[in-house]
mmCIF file of C-alpha atoms in Angstrom:
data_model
loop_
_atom_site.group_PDB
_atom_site.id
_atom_site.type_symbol
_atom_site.label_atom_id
_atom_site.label_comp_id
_atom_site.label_asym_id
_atom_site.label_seq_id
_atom_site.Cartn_x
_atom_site.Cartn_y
_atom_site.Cartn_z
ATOM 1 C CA UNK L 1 -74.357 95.104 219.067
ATOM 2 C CA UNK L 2 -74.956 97.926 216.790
ATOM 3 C CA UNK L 3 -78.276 99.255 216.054
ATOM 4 C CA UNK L 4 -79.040 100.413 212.287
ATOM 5 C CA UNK L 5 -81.846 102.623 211.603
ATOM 6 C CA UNK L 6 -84.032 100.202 209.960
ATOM 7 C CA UNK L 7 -83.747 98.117 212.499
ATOM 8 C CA UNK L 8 -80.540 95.744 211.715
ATOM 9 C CA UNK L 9 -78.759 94.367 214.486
ATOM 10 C CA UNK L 10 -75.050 93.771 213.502
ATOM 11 C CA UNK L 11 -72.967 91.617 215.286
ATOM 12 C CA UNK L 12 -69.494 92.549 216.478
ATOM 13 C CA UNK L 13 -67.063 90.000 217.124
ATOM 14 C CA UNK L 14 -69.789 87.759 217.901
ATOM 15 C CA UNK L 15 -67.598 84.785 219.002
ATOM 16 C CA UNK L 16 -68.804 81.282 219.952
ATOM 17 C CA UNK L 17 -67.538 80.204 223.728
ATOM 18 C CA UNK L 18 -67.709 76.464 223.851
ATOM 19 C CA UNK L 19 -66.257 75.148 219.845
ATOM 20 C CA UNK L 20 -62.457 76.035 219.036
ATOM 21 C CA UNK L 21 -62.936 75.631 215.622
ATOM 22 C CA UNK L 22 -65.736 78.626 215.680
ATOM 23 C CA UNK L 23 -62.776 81.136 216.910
ATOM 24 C CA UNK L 24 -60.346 81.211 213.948
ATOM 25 C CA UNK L 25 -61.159 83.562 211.871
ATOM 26 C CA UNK L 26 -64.304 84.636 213.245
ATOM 27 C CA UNK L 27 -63.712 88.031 213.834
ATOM 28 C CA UNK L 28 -63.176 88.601 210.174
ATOM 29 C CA UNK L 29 -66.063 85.830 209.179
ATOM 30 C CA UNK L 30 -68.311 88.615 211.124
ATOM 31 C CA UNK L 31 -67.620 91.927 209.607
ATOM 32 C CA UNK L 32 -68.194 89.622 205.834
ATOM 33 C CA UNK L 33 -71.395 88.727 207.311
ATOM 34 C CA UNK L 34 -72.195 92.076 208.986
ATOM 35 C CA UNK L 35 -71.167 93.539 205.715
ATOM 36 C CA UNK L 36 -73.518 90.919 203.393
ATOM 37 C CA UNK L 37 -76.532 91.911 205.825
ATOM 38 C CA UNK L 38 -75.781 95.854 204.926
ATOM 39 C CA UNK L 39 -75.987 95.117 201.089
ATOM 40 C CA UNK L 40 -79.227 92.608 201.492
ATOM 41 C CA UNK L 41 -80.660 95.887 203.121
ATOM 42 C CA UNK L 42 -79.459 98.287 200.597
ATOM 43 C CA UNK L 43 -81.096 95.658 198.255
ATOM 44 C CA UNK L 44 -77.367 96.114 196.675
ATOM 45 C CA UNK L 45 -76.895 92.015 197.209
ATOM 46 C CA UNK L 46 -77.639 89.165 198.218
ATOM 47 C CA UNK L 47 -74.581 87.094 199.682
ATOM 48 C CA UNK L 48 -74.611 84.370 202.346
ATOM 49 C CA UNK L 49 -72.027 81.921 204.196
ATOM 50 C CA UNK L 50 -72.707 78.539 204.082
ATOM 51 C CA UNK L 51 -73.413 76.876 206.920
ATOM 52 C CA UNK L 52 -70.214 74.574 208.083
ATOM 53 C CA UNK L 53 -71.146 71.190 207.304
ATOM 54 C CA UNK L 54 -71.292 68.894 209.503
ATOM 55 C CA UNK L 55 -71.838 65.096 210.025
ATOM 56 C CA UNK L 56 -74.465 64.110 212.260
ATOM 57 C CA UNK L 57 -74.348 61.006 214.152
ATOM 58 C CA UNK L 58 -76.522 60.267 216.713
ATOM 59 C CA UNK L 59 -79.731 62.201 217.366
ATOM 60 C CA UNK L 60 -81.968 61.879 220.792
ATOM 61 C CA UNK L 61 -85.477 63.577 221.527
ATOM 62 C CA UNK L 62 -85.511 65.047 225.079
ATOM 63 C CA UNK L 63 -88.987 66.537 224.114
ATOM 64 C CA UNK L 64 -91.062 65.806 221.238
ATOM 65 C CA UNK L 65 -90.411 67.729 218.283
ATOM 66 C CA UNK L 66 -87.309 68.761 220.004
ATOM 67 C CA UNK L 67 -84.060 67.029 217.943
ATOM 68 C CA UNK L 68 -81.038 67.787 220.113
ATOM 69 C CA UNK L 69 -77.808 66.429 218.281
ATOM 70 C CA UNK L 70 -75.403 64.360 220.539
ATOM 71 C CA UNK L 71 -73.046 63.185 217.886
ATOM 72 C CA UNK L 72 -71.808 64.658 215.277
ATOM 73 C CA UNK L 73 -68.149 65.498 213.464
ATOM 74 C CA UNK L 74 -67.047 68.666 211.145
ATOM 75 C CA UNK L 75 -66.798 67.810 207.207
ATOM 76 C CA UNK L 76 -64.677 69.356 204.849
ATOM 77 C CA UNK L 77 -66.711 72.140 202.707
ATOM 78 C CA UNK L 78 -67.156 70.587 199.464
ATOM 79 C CA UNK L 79 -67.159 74.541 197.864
ATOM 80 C CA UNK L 80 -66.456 78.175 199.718
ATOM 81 C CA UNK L 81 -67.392 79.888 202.329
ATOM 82 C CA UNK L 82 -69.920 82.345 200.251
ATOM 83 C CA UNK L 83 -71.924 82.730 197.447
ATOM 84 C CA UNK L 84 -74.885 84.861 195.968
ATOM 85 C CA UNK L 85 -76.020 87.794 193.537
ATOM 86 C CA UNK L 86 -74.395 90.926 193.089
ATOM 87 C CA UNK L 87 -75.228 92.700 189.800
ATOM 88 C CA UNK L 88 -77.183 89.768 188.328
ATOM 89 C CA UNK L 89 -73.768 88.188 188.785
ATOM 90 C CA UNK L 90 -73.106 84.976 190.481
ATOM 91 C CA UNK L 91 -70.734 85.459 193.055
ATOM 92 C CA UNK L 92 -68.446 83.023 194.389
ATOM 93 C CA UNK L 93 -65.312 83.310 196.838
ATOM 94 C CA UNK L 94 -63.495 82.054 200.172
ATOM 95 C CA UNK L 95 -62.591 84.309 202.742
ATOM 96 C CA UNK L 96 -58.896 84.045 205.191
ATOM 97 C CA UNK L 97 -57.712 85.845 207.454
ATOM 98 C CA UNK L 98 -54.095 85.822 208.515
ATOM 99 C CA UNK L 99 -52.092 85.938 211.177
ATOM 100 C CA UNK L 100 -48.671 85.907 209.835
ATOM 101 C CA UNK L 101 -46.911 88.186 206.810
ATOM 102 C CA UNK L 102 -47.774 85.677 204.017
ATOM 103 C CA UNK L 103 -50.877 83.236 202.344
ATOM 104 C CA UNK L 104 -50.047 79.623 203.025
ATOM 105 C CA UNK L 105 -51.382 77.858 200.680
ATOM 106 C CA UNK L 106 -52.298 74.863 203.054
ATOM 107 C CA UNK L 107 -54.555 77.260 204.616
ATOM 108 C CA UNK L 108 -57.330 76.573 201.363
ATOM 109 C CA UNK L 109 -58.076 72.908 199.781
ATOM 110 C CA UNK L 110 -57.225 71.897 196.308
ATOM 111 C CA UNK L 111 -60.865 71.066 195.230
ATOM 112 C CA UNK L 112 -61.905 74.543 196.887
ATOM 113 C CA UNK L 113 -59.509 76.180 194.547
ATOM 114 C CA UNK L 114 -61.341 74.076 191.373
ATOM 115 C CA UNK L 115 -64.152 74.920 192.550
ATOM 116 C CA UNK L 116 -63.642 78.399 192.089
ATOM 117 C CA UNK L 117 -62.111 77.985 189.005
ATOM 118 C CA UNK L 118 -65.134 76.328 187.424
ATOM 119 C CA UNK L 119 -67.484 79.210 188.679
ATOM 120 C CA UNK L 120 -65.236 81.492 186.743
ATOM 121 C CA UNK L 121 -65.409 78.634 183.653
ATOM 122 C CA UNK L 122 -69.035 79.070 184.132
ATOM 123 C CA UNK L 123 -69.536 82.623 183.500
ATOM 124 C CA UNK L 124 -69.375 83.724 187.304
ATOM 125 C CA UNK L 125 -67.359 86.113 189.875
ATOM 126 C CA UNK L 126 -64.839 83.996 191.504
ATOM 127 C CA UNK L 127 -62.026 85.092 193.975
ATOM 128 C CA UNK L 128 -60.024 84.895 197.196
ATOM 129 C CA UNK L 129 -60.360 87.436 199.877
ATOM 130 C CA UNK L 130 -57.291 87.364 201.726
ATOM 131 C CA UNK L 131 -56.803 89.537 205.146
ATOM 132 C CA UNK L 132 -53.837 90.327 206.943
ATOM 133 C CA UNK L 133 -55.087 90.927 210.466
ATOM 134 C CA UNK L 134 -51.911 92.367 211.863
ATOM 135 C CA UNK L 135 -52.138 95.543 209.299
ATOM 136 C CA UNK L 136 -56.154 95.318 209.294
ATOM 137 C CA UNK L 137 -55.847 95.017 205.466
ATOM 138 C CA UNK L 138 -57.607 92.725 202.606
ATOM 139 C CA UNK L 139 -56.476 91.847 199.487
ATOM 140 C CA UNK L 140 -58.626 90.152 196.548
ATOM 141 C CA UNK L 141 -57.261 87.585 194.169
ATOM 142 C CA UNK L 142 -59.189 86.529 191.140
ATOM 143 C CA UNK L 143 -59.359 82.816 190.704
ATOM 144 C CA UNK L 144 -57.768 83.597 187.474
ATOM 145 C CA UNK L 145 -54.304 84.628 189.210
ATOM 146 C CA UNK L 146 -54.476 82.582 191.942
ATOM 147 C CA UNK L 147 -55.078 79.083 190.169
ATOM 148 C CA UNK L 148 -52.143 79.205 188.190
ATOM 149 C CA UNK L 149 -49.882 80.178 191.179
ATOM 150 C CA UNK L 150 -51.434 77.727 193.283
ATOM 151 C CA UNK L 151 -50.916 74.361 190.593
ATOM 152 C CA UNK L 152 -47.484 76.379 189.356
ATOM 153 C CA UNK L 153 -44.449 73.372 189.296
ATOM 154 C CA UNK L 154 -42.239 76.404 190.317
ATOM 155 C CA UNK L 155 -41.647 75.658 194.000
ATOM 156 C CA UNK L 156 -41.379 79.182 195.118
ATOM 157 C CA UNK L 157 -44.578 79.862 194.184
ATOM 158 C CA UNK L 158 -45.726 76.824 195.358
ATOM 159 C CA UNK L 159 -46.130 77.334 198.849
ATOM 160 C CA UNK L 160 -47.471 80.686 199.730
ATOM 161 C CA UNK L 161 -48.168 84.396 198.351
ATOM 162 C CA UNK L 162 -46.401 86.985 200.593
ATOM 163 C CA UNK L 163 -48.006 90.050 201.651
ATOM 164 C CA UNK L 164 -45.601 92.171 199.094
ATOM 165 C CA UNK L 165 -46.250 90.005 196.527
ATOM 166 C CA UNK L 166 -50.603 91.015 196.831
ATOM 167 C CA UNK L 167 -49.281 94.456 197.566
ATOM 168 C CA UNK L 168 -47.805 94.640 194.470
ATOM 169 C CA UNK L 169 -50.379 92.474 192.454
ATOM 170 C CA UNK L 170 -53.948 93.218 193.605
ATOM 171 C CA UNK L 171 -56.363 95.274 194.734
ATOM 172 C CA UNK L 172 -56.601 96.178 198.785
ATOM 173 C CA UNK L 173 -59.330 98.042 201.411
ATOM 174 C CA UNK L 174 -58.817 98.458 205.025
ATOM 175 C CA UNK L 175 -60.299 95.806 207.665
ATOM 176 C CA UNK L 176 -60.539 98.102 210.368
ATOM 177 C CA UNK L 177 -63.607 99.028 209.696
ATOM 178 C CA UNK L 178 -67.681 98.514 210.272
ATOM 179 C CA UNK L 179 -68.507 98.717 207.114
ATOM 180 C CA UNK L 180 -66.126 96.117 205.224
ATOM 181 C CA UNK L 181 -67.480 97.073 201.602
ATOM 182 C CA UNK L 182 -65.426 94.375 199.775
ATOM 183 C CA UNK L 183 -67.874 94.839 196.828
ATOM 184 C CA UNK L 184 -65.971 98.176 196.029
ATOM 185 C CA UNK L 185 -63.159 95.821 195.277
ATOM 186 C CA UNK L 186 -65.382 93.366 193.467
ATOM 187 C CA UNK L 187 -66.711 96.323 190.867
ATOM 188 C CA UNK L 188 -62.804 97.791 189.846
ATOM 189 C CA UNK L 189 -62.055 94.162 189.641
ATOM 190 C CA UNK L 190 -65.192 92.871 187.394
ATOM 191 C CA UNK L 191 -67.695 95.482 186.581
ATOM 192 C CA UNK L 192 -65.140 98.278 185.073
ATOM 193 C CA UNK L 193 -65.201 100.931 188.674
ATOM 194 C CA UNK L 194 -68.859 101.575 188.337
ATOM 195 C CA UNK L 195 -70.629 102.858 191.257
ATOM 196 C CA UNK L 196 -72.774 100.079 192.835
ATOM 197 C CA UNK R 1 -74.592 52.687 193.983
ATOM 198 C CA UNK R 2 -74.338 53.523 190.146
ATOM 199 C CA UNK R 3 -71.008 53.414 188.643
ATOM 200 C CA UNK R 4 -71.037 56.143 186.122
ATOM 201 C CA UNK R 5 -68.127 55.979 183.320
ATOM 202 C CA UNK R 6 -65.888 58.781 184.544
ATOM 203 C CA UNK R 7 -65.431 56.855 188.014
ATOM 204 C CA UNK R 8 -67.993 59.563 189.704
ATOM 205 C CA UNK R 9 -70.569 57.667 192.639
ATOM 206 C CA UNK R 10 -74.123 58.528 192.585
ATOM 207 C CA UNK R 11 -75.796 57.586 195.939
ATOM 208 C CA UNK R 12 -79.152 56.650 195.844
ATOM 209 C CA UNK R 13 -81.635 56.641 197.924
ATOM 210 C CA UNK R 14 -78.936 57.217 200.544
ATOM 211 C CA UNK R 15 -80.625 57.658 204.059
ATOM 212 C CA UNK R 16 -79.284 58.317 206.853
ATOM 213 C CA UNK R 17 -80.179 55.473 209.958
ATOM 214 C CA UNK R 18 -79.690 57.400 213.172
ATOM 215 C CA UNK R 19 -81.401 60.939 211.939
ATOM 216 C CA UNK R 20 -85.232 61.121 211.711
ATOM 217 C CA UNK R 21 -85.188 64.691 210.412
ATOM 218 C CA UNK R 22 -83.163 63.516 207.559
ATOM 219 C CA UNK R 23 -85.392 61.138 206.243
ATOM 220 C CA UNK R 24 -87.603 63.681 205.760
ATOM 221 C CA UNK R 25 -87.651 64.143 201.563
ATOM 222 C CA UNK R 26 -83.820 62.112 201.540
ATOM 223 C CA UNK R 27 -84.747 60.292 198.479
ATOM 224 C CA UNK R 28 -85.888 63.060 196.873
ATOM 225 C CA UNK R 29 -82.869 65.570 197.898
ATOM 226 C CA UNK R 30 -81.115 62.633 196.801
ATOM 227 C CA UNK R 31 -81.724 61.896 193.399
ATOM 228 C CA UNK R 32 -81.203 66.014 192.781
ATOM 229 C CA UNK R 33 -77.993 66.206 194.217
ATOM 230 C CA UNK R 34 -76.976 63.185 192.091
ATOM 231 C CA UNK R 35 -78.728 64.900 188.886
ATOM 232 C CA UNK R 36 -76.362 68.453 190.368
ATOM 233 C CA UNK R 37 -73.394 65.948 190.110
ATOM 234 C CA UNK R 38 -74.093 65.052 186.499
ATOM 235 C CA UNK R 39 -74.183 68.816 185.698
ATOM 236 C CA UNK R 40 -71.078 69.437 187.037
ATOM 237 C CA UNK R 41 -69.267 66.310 185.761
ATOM 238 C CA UNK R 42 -70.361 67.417 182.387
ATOM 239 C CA UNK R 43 -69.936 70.998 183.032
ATOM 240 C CA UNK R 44 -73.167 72.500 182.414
ATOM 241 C CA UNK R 45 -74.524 73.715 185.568
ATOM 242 C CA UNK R 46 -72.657 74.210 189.350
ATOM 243 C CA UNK R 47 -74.795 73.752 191.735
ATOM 244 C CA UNK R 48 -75.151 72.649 195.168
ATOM 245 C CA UNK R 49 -77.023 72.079 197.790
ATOM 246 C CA UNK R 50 -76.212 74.476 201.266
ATOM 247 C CA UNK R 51 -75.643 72.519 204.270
ATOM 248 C CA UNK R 52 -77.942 72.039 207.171
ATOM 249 C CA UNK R 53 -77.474 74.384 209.293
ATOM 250 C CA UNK R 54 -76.060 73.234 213.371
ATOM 251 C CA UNK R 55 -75.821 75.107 215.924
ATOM 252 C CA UNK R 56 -72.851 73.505 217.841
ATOM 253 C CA UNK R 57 -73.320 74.377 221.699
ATOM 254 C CA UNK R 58 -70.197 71.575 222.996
ATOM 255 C CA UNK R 59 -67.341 69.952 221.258
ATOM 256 C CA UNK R 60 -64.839 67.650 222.765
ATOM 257 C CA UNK R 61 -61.193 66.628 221.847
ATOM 258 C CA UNK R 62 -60.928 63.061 222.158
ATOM 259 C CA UNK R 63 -57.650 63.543 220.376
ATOM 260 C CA UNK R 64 -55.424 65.799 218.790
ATOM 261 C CA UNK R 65 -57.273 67.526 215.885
ATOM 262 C CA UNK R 66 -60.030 65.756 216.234
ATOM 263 C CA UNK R 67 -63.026 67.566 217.205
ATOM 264 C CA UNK R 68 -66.245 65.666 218.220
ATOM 265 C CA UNK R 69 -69.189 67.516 218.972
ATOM 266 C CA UNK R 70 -71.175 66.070 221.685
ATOM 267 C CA UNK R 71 -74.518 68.565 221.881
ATOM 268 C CA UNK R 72 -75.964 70.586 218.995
ATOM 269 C CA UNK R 73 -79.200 71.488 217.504
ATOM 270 C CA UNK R 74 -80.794 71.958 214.419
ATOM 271 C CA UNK R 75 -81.505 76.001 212.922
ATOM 272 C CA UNK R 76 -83.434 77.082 210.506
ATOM 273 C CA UNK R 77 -82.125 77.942 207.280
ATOM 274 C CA UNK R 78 -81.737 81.433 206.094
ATOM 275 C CA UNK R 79 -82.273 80.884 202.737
ATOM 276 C CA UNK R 80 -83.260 77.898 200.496
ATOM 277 C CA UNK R 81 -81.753 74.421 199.405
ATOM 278 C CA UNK R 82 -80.202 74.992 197.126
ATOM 279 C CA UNK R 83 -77.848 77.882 195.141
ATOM 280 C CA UNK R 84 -75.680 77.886 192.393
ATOM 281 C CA UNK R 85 -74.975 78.868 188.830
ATOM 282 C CA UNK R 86 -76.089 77.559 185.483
ATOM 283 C CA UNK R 87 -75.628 79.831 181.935
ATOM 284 C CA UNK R 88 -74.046 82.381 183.704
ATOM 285 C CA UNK R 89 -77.034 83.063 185.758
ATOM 286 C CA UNK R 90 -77.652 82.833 189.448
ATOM 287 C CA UNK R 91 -79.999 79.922 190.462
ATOM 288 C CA UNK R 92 -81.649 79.554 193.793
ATOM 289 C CA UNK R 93 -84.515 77.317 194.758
ATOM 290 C CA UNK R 94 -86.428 75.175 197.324
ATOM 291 C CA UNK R 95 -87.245 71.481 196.848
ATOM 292 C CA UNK R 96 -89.735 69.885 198.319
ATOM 293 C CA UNK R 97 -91.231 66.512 198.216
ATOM 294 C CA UNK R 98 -94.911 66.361 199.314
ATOM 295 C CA UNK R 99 -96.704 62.775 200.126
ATOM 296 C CA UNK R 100 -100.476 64.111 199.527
ATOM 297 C CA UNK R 101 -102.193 65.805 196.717
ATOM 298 C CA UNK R 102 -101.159 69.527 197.802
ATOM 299 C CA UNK R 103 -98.247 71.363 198.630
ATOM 300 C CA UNK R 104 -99.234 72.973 202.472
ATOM 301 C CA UNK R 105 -97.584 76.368 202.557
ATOM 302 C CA UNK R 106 -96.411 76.025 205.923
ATOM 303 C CA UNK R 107 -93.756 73.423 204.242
ATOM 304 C CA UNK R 108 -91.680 76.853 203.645
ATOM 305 C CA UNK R 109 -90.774 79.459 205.736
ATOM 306 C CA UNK R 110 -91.991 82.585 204.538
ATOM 307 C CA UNK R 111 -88.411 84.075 204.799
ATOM 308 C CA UNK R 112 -87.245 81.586 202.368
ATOM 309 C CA UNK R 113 -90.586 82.603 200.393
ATOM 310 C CA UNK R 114 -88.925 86.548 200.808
ATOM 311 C CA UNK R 115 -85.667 85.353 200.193
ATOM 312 C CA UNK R 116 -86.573 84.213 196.735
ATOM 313 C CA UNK R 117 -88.265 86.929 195.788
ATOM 314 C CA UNK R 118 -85.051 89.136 196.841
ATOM 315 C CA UNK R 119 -82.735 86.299 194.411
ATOM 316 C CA UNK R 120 -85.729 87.160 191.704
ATOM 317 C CA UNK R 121 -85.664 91.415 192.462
ATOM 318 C CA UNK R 122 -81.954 91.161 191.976
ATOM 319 C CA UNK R 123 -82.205 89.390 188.884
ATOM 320 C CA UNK R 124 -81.592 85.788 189.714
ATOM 321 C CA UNK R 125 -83.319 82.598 188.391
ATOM 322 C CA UNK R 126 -85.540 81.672 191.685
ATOM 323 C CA UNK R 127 -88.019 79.060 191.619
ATOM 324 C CA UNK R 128 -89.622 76.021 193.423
ATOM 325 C CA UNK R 129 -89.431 72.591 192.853
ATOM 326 C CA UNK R 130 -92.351 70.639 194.149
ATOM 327 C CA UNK R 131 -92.728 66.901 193.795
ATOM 328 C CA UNK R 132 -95.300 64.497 194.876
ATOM 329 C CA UNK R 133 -93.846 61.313 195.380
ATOM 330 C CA UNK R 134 -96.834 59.013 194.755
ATOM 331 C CA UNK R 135 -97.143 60.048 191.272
ATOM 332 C CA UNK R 136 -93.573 60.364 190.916
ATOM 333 C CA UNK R 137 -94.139 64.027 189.233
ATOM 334 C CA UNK R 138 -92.051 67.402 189.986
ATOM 335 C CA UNK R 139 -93.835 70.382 189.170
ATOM 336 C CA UNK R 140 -91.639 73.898 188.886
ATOM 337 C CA UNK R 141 -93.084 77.263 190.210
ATOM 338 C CA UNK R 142 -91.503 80.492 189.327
ATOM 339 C CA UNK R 143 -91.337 82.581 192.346
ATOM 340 C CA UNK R 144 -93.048 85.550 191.054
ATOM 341 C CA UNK R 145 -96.124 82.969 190.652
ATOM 342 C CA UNK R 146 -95.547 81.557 193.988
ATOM 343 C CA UNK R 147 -94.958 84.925 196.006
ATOM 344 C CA UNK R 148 -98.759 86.356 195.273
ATOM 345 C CA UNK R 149 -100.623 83.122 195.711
ATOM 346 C CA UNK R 150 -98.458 82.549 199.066
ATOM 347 C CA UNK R 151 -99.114 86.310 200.419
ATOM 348 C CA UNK R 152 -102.679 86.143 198.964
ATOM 349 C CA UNK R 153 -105.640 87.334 201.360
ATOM 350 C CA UNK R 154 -107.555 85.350 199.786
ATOM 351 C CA UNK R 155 -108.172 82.186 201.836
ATOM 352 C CA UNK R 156 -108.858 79.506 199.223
ATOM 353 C CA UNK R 157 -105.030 80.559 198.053
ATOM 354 C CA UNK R 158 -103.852 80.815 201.445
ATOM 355 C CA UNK R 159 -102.802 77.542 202.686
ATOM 356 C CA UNK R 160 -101.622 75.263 200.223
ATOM 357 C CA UNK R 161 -101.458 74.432 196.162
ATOM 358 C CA UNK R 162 -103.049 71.699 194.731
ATOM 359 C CA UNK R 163 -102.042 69.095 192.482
ATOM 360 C CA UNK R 164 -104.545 69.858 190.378
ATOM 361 C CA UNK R 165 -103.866 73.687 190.498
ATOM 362 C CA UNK R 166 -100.315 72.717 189.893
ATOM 363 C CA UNK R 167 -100.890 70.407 186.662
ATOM 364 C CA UNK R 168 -103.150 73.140 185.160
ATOM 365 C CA UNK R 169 -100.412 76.252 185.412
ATOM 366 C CA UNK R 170 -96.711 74.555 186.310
ATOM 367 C CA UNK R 171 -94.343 72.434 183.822
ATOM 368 C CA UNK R 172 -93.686 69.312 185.265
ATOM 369 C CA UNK R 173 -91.434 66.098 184.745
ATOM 370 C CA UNK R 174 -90.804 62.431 186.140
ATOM 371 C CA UNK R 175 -88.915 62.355 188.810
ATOM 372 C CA UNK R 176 -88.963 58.417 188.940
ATOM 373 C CA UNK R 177 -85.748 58.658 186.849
ATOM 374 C CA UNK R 178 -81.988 58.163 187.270
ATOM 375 C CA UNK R 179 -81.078 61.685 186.047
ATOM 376 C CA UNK R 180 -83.545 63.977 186.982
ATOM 377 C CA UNK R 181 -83.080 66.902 184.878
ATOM 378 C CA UNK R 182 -85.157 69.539 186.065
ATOM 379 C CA UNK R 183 -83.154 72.220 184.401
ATOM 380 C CA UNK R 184 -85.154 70.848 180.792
ATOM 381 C CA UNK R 185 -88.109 73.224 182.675
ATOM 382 C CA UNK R 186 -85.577 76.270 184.256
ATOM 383 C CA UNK R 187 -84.460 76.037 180.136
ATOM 384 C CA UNK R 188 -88.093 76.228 179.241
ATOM 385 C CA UNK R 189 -89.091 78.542 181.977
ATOM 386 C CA UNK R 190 -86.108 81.139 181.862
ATOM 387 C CA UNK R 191 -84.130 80.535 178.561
ATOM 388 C CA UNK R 192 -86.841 79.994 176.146
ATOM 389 C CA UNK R 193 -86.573 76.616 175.818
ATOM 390 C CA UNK R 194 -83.290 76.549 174.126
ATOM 391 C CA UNK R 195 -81.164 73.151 174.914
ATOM 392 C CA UNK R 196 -78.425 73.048 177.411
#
């Protein structure tokens, strides 16, 4: 835990013990989060994950007013991971983190890539943020790029975006840090450089 | 179900059999997420609503891939219901569907009540939606009315709204309808009353 002046408590690498599912990724879910809670406190933005959906089944009450959940299955996000208001903007993306040297494209669902595209149809700020964990690097993709890649009939673009490919295409900022300030990226990309 | 022309399924009155908390309001969460799918199906308006949020304590693998969680409970939310965009604008608001003839305060969390007013500081559309189901009426309440009357000192405005206080300052609408389009009152509230 890190202690902020005003009283912030970020969490670092805050991973849960019991749920697989809560460990991929997480690391780099955290410093998004840690990051989001920085700008809420800087009153720069206000950006949240969604909560993971999930089904619930069965539902017993050990105490009263006391719901504990004893069934229950994961559902596919219907949108992204996060959303909210930066610069009066909406804002709209997914997050992924990678192990490898490339972006499978089986790593993000069809209708979460429509999704994004009908933010951006909509007047909003929609994009990928892609990390690389191996080289503690992030790339971001506007939906703009990445939508026609993604449907492209040309199979070599079909399946994946290499790291060289985003090296040579977008915008990047180091992972390896507290502070991820992805918003940076977000203002060259959308709001013309300006300082935040 | 309603079979609407462009093969898209509105639930209604969907409920949930083995959850008591989500009974809670279901009809009336239902009938906006339906009116949220009409937006987007004609493209005026994206917006969803967040999902509850679980925390998962144990999940089993009864088989491969399939992960079945076997002991959770419910959190509270961070923010609100629901978030999205509509004209280009961030939206963010909290429904609620109240039985009696006032709307108690402690039916939101005053960090939601914050968190709006953050959406609102940062130049979002925030608002809540308030409807009392045995008049079938929705009343709308800009947060920057809500925010004083909800931190007032003043006792009389200290624990809930009244129906009557409600019909006398808010814009309201039937919610005993199919579609319920409640953004007729965000247009009349926040775009001047210019159509969709």
């Amino acid at each position: 835990m890190i202690k902020y002046p005003n009283n912030m408590t970020i969490e670092k690498n805050k991973v849960s013990k019991n749920t697989k599912k809560s460990k991929l990724g997480q690391s780099f879910e955290n410093i998004i989060n840690n990051s989001n809670k920085i700008y809420l406190a800087k009153k720069v933005a206000c950006i949240y994950k969604k909560p993971t959906p999930i089904q619930v089944v069965k539902v017993s009450y050990p105490s009263r007013n006391h719901a504990k959940i004893t069934e229950a299955f994961y559902k596919i996000p219907s949108t992204t991971d996060y959303n909210g208001i930066y610069k009066t903007k909406y804002i709209d993306f997914e997050a992924k983190s990678i192990k490898g040297t490339s972006f499978p494209f089986q790593n993000i669902y069809e209708h979460q890539v429509k999704h994004l595209k009908t933010i951006h149809d909509l007047g909003g700020v929609a994009f990928i943020i892609i990390e690389f964990s191996a080289i503690n690097k992030a790339f971001i993709i506007d939906i703009n790029d990445f939508y026609p890649l993604y449907f492209s009939k040309d199979i070599k673009h079909r399946k994946s975006l290499s790291l060289d490919f985003l090296e040579k295409n977008c915008l990047s900022i180091s992972s390896n840090v507290l502070f991820f300030d992805y918003l940076t990226l977000v203002n060259k990309m959308y709001f013309g450089n300006k300082n935040q």
